PDB file of C-alpha atoms in Angstrom:
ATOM      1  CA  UNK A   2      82.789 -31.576  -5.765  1.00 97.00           C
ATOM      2  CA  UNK A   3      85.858 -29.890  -4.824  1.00 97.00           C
ATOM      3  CA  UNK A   4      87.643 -28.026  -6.887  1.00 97.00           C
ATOM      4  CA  UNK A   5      90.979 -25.356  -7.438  1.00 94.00           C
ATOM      5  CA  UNK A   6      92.975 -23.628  -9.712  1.00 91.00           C
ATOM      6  CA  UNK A   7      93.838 -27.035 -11.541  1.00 88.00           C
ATOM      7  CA  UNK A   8      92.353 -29.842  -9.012  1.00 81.00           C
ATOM      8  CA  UNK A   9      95.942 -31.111  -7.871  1.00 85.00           C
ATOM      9  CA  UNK A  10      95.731 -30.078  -4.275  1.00 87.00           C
ATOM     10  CA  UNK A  11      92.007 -30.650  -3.762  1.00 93.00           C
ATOM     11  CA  UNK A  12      92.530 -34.310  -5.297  1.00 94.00           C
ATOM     12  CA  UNK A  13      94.226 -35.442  -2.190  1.00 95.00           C
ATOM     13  CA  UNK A  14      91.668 -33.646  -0.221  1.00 97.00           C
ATOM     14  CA  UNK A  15      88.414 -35.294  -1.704  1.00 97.00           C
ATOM     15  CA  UNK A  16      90.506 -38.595  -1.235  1.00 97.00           C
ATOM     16  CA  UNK A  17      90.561 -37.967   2.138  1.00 97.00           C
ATOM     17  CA  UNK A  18      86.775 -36.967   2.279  1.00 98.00           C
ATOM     18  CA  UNK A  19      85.534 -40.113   0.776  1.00 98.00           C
ATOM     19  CA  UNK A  20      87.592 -42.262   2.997  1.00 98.00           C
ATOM     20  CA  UNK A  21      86.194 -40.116   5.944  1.00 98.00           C
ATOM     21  CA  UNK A  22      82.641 -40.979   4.056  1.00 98.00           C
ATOM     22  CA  UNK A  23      83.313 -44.277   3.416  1.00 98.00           C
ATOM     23  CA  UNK A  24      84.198 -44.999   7.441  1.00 97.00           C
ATOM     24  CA  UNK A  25      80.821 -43.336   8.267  1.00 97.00           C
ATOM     25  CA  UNK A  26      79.061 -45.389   5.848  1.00 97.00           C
ATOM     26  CA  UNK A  27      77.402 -42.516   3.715  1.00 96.00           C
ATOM     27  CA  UNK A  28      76.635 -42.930   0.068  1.00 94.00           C
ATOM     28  CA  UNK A  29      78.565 -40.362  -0.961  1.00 95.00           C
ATOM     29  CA  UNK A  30      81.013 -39.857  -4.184  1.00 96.00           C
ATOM     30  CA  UNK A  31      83.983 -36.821  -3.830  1.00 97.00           C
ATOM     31  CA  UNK A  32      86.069 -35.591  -6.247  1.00 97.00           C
ATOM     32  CA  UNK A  33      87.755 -32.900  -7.274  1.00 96.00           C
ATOM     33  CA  UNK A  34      88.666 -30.747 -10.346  1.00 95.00           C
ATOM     34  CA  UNK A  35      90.252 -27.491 -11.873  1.00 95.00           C
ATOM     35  CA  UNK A  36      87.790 -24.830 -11.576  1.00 96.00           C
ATOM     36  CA  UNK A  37      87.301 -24.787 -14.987  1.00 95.00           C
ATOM     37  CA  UNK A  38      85.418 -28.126 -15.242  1.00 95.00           C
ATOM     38  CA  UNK A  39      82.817 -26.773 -12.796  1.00 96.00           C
ATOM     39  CA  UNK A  40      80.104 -26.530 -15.694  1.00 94.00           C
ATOM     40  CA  UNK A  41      80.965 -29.816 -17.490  1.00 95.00           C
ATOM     41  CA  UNK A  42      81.109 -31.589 -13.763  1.00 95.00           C
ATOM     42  CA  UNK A  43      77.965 -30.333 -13.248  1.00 95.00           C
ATOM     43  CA  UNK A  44      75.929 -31.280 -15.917  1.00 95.00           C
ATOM     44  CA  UNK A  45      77.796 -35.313 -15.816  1.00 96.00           C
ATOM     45  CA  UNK A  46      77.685 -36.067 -12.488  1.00 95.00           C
ATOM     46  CA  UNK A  47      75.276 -33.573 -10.476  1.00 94.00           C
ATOM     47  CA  UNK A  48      77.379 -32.303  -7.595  1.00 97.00           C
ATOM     48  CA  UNK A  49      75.427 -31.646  -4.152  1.00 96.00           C
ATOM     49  CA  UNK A  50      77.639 -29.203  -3.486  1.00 97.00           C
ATOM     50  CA  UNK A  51      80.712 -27.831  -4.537  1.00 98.00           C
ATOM     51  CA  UNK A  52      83.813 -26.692  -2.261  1.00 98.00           C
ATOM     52  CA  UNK A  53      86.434 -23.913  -3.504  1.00 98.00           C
ATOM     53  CA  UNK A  54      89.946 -23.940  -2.891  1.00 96.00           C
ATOM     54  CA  UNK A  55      91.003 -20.685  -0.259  1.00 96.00           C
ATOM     55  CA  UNK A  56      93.569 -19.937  -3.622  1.00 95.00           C
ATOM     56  CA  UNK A  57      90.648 -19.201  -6.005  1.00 96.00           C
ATOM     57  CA  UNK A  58      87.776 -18.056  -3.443  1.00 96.00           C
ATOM     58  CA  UNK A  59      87.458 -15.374  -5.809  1.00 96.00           C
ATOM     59  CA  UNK A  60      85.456 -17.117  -8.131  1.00 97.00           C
ATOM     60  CA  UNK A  61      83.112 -18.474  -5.106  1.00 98.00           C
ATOM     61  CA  UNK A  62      80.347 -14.858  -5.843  1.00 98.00           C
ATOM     62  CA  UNK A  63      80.176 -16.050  -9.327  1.00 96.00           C
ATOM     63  CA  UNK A  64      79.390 -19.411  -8.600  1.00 97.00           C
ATOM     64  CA  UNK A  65      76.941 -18.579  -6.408  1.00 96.00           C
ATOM     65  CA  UNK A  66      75.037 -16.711  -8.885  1.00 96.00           C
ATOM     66  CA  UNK A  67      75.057 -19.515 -11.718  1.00 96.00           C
ATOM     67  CA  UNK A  68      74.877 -22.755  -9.563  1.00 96.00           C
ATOM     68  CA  UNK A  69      72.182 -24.336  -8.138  1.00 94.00           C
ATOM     69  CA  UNK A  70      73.968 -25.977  -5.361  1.00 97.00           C
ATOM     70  CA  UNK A  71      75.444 -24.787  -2.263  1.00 97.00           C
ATOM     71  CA  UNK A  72      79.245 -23.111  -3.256  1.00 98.00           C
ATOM     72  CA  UNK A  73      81.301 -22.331  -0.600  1.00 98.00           C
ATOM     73  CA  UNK A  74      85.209 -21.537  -0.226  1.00 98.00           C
ATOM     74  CA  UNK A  75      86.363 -24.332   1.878  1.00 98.00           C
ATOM     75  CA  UNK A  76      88.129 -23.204   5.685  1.00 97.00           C
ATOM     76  CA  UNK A  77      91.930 -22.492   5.008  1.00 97.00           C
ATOM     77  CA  UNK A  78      93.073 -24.191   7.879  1.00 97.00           C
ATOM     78  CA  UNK A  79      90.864 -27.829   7.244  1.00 97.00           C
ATOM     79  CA  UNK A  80      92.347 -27.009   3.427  1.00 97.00           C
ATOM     80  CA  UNK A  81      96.315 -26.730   4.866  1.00 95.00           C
ATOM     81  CA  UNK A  82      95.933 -29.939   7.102  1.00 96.00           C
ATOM     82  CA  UNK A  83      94.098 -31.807   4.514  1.00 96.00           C
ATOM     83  CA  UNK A  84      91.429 -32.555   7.029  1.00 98.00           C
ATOM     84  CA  UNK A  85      89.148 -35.100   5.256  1.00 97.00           C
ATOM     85  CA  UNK A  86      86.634 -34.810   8.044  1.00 98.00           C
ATOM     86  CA  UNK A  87      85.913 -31.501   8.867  1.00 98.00           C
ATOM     87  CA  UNK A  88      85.651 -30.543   5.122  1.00 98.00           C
ATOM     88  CA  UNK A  89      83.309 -33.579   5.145  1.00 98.00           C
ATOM     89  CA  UNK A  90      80.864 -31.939   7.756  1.00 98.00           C
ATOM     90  CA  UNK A  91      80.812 -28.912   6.278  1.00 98.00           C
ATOM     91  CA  UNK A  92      79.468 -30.365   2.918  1.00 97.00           C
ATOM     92  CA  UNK A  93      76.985 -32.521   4.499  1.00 97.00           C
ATOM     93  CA  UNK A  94      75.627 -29.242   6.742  1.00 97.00           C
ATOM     94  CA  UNK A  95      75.546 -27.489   3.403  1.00 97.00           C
ATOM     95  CA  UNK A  96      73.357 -30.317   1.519  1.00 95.00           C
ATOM     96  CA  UNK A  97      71.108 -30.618   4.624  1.00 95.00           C
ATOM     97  CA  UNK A  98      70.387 -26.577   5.037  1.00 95.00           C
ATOM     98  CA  UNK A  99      70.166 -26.371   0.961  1.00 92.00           C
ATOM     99  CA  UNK A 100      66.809 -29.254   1.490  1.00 82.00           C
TER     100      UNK A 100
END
């Protein structure tokens, strides 16, 4: 799960994701969200992990504390160029160290 202030801007990034996904043939579902669905996202579809926007990292500590998933902010520069892949790879290297 991805998610930001309202989940406009990380809706074209998880778009990007799951097509990078998709090409790599993982069985993987990305979306994206306001950061206010985080609880109700959680409990319906079971996130692996869950990327912040740079713009609201400050709810990342919290998150931390009341998830249990890997929550991380995602890089500001892969978040500016939209880059599907990198974000990708640093999802899955969050799932596999959180195993």
């Amino acid at each position: 799960m991805l998610a930001c202030g309202n989940g406009m801007s990380t809706s074209l990034l998880a778009k990007r994701m799951q097509d990078a996904a998709d090409k790599q043939g993982l069985d993987a579902v990305v979306f994206a969200g306001a950061v206010k669905t985080i609880p109700s996202e959680m409990d319906k579809k079971h996130p692996d992990v869950v990327l912040i926007g740079p713009q609201v990292r400050y709810v990342v500590p919290e998150l931390k504390e009341k998830l249990d998933v890997p929550v991380e902010m995602i890089n500001t520069m892969d978040y500016g160029m939209m880059n599907g892949e990198n974000v990708l790879e640093t999802a899955k290297k969050l799932v596999a160290a959180s195993k």
